[in-house]
Coordinates of C-alpha atoms and ligand atoms in Angstrom, one line a residue:
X1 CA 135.6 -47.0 257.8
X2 CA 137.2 -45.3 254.9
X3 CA 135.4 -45.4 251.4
X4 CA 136.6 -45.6 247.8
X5 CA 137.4 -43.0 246.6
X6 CA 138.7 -42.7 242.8
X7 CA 138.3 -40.0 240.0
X8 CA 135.4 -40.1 238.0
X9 CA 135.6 -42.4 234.7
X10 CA 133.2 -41.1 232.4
X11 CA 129.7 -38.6 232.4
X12 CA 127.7 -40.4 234.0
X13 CA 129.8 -40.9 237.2
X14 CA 130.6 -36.9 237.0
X15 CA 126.6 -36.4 237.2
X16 CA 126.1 -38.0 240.2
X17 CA 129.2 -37.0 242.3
X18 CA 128.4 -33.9 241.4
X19 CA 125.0 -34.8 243.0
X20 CA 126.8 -35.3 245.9
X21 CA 126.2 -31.4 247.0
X22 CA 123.1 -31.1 244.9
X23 CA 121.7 -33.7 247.8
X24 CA 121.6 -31.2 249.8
X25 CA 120.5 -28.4 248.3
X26 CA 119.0 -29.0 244.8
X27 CA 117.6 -31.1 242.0
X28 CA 119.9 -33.5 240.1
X29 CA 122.3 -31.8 237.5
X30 CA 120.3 -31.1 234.3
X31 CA 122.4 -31.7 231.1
X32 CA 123.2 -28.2 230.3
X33 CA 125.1 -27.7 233.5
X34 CA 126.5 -30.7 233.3
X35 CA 128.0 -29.5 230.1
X36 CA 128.8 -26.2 231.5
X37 CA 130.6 -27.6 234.7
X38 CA 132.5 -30.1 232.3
X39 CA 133.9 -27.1 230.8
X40 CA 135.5 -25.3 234.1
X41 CA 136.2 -28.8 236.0
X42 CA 138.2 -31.6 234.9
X43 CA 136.2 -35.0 234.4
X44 CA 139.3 -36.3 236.2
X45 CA 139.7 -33.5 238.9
X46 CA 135.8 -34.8 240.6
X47 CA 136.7 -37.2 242.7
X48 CA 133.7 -39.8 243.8
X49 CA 133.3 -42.1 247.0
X50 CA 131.9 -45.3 246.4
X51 CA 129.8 -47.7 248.6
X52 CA 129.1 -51.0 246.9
X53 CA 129.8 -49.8 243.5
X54 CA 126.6 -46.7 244.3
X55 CA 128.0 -43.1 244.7
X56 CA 127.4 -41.5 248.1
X57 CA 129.7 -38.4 247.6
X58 CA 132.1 -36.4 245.7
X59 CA 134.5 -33.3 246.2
X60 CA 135.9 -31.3 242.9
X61 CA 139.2 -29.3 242.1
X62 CA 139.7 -26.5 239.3
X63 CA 142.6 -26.0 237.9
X64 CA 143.9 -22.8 238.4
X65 CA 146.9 -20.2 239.7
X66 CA 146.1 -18.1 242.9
X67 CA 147.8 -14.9 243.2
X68 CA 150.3 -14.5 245.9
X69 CA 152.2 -11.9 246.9
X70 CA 154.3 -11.2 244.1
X71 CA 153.7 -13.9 242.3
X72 CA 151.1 -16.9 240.9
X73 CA 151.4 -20.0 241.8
X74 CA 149.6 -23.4 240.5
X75 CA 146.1 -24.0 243.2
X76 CA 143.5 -26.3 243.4
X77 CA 140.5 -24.5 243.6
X78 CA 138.4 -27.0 246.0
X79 CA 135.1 -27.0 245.2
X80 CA 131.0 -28.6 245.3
X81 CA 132.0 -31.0 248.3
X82 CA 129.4 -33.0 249.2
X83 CA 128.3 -36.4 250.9
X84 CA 124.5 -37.8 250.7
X85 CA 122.9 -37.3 253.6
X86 CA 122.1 -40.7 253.8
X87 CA 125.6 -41.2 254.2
X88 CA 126.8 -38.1 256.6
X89 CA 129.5 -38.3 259.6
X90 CA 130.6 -41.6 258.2
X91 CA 134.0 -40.7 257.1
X92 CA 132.8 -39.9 253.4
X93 CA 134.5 -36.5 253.2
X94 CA 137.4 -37.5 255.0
X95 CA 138.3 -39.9 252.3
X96 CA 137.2 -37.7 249.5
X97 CA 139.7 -35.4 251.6
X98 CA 142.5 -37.6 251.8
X99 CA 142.5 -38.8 247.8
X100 CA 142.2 -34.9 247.0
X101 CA 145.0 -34.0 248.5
X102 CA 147.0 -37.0 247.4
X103 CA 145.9 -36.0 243.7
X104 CA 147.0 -32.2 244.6
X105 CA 150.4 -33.4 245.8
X106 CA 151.2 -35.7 243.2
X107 CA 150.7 -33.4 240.7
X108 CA 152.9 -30.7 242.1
X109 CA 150.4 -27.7 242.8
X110 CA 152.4 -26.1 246.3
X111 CA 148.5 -24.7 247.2
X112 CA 145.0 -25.3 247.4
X113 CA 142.2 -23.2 248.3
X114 CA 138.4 -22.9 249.2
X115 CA 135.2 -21.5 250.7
X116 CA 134.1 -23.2 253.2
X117 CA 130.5 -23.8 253.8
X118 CA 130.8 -23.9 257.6
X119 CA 134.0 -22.8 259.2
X120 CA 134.6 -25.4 261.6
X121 CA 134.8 -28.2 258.1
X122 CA 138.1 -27.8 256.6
X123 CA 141.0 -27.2 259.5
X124 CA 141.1 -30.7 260.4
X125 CA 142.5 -31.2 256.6
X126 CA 144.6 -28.6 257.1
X127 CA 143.0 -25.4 255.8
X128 CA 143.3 -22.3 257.3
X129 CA 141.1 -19.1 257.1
X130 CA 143.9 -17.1 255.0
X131 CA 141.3 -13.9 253.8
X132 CA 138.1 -11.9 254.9
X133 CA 135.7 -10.3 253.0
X134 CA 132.3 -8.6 253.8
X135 CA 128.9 -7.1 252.8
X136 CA 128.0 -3.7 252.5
X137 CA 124.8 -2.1 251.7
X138 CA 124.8 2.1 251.4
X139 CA 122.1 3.6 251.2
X140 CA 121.3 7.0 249.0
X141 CA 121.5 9.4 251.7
X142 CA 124.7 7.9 252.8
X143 CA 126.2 7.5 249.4
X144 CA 128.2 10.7 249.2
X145 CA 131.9 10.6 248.7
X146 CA 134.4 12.3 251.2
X147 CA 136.3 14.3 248.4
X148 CA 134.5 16.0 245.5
X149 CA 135.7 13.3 242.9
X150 CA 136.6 14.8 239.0
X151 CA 135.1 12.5 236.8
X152 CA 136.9 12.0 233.7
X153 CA 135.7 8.4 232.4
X154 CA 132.8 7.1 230.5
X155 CA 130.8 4.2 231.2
X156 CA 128.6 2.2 228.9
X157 CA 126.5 -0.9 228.7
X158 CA 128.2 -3.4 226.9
X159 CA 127.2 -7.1 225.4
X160 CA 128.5 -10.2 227.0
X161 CA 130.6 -10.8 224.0
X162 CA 132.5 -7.4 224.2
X163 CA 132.5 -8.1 228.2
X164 CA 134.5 -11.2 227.5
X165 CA 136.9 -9.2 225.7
X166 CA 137.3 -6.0 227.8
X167 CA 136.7 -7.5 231.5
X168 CA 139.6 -10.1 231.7
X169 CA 142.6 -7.2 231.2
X170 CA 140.9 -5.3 234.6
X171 CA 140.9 -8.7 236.6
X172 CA 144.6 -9.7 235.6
X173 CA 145.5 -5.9 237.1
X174 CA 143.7 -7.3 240.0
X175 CA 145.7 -10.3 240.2
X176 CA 148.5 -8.5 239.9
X177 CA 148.0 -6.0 242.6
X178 CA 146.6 -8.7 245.0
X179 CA 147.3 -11.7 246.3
X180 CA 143.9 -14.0 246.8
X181 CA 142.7 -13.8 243.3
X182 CA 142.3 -17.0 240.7
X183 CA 143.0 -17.3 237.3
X184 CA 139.9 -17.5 234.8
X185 CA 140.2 -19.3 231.3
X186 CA 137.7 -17.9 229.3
X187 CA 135.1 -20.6 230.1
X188 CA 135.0 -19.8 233.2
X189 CA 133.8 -16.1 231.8
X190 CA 131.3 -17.3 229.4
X191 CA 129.5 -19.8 232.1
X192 CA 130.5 -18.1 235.7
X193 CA 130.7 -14.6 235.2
X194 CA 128.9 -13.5 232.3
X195 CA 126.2 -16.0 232.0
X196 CA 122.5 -14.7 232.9
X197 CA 121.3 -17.6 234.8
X198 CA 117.8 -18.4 233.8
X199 CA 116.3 -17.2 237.4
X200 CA 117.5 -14.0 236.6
X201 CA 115.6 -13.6 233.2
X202 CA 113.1 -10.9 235.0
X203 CA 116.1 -8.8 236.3
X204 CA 119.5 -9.9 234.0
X205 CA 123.1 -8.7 235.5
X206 CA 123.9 -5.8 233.2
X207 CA 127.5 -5.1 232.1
X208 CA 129.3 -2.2 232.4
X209 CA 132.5 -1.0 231.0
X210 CA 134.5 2.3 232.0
X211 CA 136.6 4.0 229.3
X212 CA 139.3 6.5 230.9
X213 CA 141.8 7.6 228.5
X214 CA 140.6 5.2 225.4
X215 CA 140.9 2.0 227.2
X216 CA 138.2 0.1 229.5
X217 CA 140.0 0.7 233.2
X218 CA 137.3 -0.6 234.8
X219 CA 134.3 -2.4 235.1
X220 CA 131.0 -3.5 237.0
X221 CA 128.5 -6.4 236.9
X222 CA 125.2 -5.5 238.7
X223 CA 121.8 -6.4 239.3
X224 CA 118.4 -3.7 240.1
X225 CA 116.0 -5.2 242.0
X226 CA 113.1 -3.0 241.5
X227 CA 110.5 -2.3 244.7
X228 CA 108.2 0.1 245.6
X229 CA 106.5 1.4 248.8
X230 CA 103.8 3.5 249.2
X231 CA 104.5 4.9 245.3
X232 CA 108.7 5.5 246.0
X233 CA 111.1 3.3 244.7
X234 CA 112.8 1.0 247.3
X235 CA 114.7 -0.4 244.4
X236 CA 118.3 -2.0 245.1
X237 CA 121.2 -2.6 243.2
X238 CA 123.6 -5.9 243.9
X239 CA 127.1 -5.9 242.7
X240 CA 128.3 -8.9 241.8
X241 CA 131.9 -7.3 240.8
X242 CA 133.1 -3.9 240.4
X243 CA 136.8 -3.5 239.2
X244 CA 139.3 -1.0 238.5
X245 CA 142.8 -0.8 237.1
X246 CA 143.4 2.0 239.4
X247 CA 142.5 4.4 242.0
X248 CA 140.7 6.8 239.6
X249 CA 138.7 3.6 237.8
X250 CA 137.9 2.0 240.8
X251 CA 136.4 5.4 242.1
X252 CA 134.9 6.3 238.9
X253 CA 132.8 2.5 238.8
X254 CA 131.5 2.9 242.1
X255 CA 130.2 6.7 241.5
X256 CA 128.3 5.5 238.7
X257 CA 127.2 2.9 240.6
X258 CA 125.8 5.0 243.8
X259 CA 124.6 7.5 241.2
X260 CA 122.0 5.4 239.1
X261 CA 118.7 7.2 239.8
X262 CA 115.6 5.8 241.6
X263 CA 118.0 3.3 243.5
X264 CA 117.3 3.5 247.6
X265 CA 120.1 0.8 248.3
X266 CA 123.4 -0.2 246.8
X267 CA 124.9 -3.7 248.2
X268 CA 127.9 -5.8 247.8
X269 CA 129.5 -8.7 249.5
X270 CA 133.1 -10.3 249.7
X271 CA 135.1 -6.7 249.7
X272 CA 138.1 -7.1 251.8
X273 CA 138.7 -4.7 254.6
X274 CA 141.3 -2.5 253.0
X275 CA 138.5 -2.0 250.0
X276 CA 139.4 1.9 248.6
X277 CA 135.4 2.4 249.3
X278 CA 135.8 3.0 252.8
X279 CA 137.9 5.4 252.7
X280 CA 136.2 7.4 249.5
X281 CA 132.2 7.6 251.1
X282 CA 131.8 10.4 253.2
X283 CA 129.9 8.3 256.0
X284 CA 132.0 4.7 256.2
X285 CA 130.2 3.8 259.1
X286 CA 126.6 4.1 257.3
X287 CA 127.9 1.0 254.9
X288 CA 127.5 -1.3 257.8
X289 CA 130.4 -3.5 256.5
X290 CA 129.9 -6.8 258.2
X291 CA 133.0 -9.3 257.6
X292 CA 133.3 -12.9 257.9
X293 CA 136.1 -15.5 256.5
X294 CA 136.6 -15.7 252.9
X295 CA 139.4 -18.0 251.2
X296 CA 140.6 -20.7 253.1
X297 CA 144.3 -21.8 252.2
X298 CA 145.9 -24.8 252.6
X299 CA 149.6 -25.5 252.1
X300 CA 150.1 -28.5 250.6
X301 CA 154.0 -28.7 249.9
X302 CA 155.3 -25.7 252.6
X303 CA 158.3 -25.9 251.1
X304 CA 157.3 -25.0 247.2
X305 CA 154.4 -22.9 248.9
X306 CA 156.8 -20.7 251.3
X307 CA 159.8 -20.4 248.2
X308 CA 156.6 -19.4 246.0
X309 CA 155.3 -15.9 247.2
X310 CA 157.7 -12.4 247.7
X311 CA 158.1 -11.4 251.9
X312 CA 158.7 -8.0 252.5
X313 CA 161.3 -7.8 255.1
X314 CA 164.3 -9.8 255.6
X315 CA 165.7 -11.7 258.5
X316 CA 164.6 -15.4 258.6
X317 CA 162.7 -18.1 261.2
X318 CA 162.5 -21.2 261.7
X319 CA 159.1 -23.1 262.1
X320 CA 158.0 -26.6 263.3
X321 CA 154.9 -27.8 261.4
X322 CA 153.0 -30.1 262.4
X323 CA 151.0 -31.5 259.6
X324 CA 149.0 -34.8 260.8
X325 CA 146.8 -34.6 257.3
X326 CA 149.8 -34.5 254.9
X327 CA 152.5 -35.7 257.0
X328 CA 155.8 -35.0 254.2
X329 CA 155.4 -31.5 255.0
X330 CA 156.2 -32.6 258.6
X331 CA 159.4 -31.0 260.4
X332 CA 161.6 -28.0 260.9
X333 CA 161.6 -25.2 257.9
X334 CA 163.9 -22.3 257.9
X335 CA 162.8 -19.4 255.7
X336 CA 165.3 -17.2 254.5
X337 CA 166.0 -15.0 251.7
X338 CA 162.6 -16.0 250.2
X339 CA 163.1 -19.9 250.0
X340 CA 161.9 -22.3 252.5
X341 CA 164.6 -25.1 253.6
X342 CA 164.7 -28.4 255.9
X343 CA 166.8 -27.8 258.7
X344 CA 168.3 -29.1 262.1
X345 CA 168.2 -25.4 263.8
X346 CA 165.9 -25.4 266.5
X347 CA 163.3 -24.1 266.2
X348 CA 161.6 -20.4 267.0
X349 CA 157.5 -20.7 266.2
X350 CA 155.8 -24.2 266.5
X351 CA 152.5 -24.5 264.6
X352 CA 149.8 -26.5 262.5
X353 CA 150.2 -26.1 259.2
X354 CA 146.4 -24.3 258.8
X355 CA 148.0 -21.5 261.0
X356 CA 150.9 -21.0 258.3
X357 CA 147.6 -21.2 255.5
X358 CA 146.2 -18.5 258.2
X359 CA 149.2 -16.7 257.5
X360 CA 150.7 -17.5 253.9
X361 CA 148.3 -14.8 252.2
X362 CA 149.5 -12.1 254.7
X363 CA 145.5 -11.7 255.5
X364 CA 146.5 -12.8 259.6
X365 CA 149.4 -12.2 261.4
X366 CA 151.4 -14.1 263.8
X367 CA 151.0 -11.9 266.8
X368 CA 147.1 -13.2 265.8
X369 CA 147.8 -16.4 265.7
X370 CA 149.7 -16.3 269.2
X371 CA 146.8 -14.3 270.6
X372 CA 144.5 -16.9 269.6
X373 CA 146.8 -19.8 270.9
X374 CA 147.1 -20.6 267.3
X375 CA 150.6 -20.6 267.2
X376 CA 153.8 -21.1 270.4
X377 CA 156.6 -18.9 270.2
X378 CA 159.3 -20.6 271.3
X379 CA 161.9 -17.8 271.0
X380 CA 161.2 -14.5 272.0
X381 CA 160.3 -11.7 269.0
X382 CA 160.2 -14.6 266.6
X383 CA 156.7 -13.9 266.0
X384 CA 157.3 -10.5 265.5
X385 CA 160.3 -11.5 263.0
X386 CA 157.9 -13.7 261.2
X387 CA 155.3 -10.5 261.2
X388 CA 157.8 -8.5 259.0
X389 CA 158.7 -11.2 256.9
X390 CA 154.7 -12.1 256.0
X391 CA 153.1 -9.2 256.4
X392 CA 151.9 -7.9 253.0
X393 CA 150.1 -5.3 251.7
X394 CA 147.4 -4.9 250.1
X395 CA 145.1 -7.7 251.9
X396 CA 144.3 -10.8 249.9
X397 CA 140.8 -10.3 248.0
X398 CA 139.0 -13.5 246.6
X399 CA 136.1 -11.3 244.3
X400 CA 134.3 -14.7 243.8
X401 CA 133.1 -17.9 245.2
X402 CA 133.9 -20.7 243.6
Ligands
LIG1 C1 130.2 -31.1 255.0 C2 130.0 -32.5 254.6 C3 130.7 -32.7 253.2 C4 130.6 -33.5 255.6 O1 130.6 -34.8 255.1 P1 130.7 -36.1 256.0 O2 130.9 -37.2 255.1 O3 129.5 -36.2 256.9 O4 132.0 -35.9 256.9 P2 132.9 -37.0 257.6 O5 132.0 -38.1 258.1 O6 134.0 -37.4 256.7 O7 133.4 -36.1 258.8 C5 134.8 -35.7 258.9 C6 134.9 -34.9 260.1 O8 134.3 -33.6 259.9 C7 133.4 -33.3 260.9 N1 132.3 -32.5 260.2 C8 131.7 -32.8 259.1 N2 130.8 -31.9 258.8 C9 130.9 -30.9 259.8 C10 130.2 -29.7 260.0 N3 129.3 -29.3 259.2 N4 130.6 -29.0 261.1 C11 131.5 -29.5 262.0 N5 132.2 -30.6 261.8 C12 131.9 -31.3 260.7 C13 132.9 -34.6 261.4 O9 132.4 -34.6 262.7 C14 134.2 -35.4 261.3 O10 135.0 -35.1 262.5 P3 136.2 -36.1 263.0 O11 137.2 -36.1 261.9 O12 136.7 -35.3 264.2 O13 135.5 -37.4 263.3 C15 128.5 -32.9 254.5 O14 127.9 -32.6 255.7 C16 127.7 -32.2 253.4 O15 127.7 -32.7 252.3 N6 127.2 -31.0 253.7 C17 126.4 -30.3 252.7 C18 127.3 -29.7 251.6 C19 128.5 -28.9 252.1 O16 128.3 -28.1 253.1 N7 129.6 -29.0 251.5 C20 130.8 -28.3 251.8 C21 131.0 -27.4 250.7 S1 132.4 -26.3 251.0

């Protein structure tokens, strides 16, 4: 039976949708984060499910732009999802679902866009696993570059206020160069990114800025965990993000990073798999680079979301979504010259729309999606004409979980 399912009205409502998740995982939302979520995510944008006037679940959406290949468009940035266990597999998140994506519609953002707690969750609602990233962890020994590196920078500690003002430039480069990346307002700095979260009193991230050529061109958030074993240091560092403008920052940032003494293990998760790192260490291999889905995208109008991003070939195709969920993007879509158009043609690749979110960020291809029985190609080489259109690089990278 489908709940009610409304934004929330005031504070108090916002507390305990958000508590939704927390259920699960932790204690109710003290007042400070309830002040510091209020800040990244719209009062309006949480959406709550009602049972006899009690809340048994909530799902939230940041306003933000996603990068896409040559371009940014508006996304809602799907996040905390949750329904109270006492509540669970009784069509709670399906109605959260279905208002969230009626919100999205109506107010015009083409995309939206997530991390999904389990992978099998979010394709019903049309989602589709559109990026990877992975975890690394290099150890000293295996830390060495391929190419002697000429180190011209300079990198320094700085404070979070200076971080707030030199960070954002390096991750707008970012969003430029790839497609995958969110916007941040500066709240979302001051309480995501460059907040120390009390657990981490004993062992603070630490900000660090790269000058090359009098500007910062790059920069790195980190943790140490100190360790020791039988007297030597098992210490290990955890990026949280380490940027660069360019190929000679990004470089730079990640020598200083492998070089900080007394550190046995560097680690870092949600690099995507065309990350410069592999091909600058000496021993790739010795990384152990394990990958795993990153950002799931869902197209929410194709037509606004296809006419949004750049293709890199020409030629066109014509698709037949099928989109049970959201069912006006229903129907036959020529894409051609870089805008997406109803049509009568027949059509040349039949699909659900997640497989077209598989494919929007350029992260999958369509030969993929055929392999996996993802996607029916009706006409033969369409899949291949679709491939030159979509293919982009570099890969999407989503540097965060939101
Ligand atoms: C994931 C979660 C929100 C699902 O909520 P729910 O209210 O139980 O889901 P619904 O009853 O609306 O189920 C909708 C569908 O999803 C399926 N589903 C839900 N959770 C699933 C899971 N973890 N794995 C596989 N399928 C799942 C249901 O079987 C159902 O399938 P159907 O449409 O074929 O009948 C809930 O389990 C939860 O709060 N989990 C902990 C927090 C979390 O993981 N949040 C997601 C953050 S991205």
């Amino acid at each position: 039976m489908p709940f009610d399912v409304r934004p929330c009205r005031d504070r108090e409502e916002f507390d305990r949708a958000l508590y939704a998740i927390g259920q699960n995982f932790f204690g109710p939302p003290t007042e400070e984060q309830l002040d510091r979520f209020l800040r990244v995510l719209e009062l309006e944008r949480m959406h709550a499910a009602f049972e006899a006037g009690e809340i048994v679940g909530g799902a939230g959406a940041f306003t933000f732009d996603l990068s896409v290949p040559c371009g940014s468009l508006p996304c809602a940035g799907v996040t905390v999802v949750g329904t109270y266990p006492t509540h669970r597999r009784r069509g709670v998140q399906r109605s959260l679902m279905r208002a969230q994506l009626d919100d999205v519609h109506e107010r015009g953002e083409p995309i939206a866009a997530l991390w999904a707690s389990e992978e099998p969750i979010y394709g019903r609602y049309g989602y589709g696993l559109a990026s990877w990233g992975g975890e690394v962890s290099i150890s000293r020994e295996a830390n060495a570059f391929a190419r002697p590196l000429e180190r011209r920078g300079q990198a320094r500690f700085v404070s979070q206020e200076e971080a707030k003002k030199l960070f954002p430039p390096v991750w707008e480069a970012l969003r430029a160069e790839r497609p995958g990346v969110f916007s941040r307002v500066e709240a979302w700095w001051e309480t995501r990114r460059l907040r120390i979260p009390d657990e981490e009193a004993a062992h603070p991230r630490r900000f660090v800025a790269l000058e090359l050529d009098g500007a910062t061109q790059a920069y790195a958030i980190y943790r140490t965990k100190p360790g020791f074993e039988g007297g030597v240091s098992t210490a290990k560092i955890e990026v949280l993000e380490a940027l660069g403008m360019n190929p000679q920052a990004t470089a730079e940032i990640w020598r200083f990073l492998l070089d900080i003494d007394w550190i046995e293990t560097v680690s870092a998760s949600l690099l995507p798999p065309d990350h410069p790192l592999f091909l600058l260490l000496a021993y790739p291999r010795r990384a152990r680079y394990r990958i795993a889905d990153a950002l799931w995208v869902r197209l929410v109008d194709v037509g606004a979301a296809l006419s949004g991003r750049a293709y890199a070939g020409g030629g066109s195709v014509v698709f037949e979504v099928r989109d049970a969920f959201c069912p006006w993007n229903e129907g036959r879509w020529r894409l051609e010259s870089g805008v997406a158009a109803r049509t009568d043609e027949p059509a040349e690749l039949a699909l659900d729309v997640d497989a077209l979110g598989s494919a929007y960020l350029g992260a999958v291809s369509f030969a993929q999606l055929c392999a996996a029985l993802r996607v029916e190609e009706l006409v033969d080489g369409a899949a291949a004409r679709a491939d030159a259109l979509f293919a982009w690089r570099p890969l999407p990278w989503c540097p965060e979980i939101f």
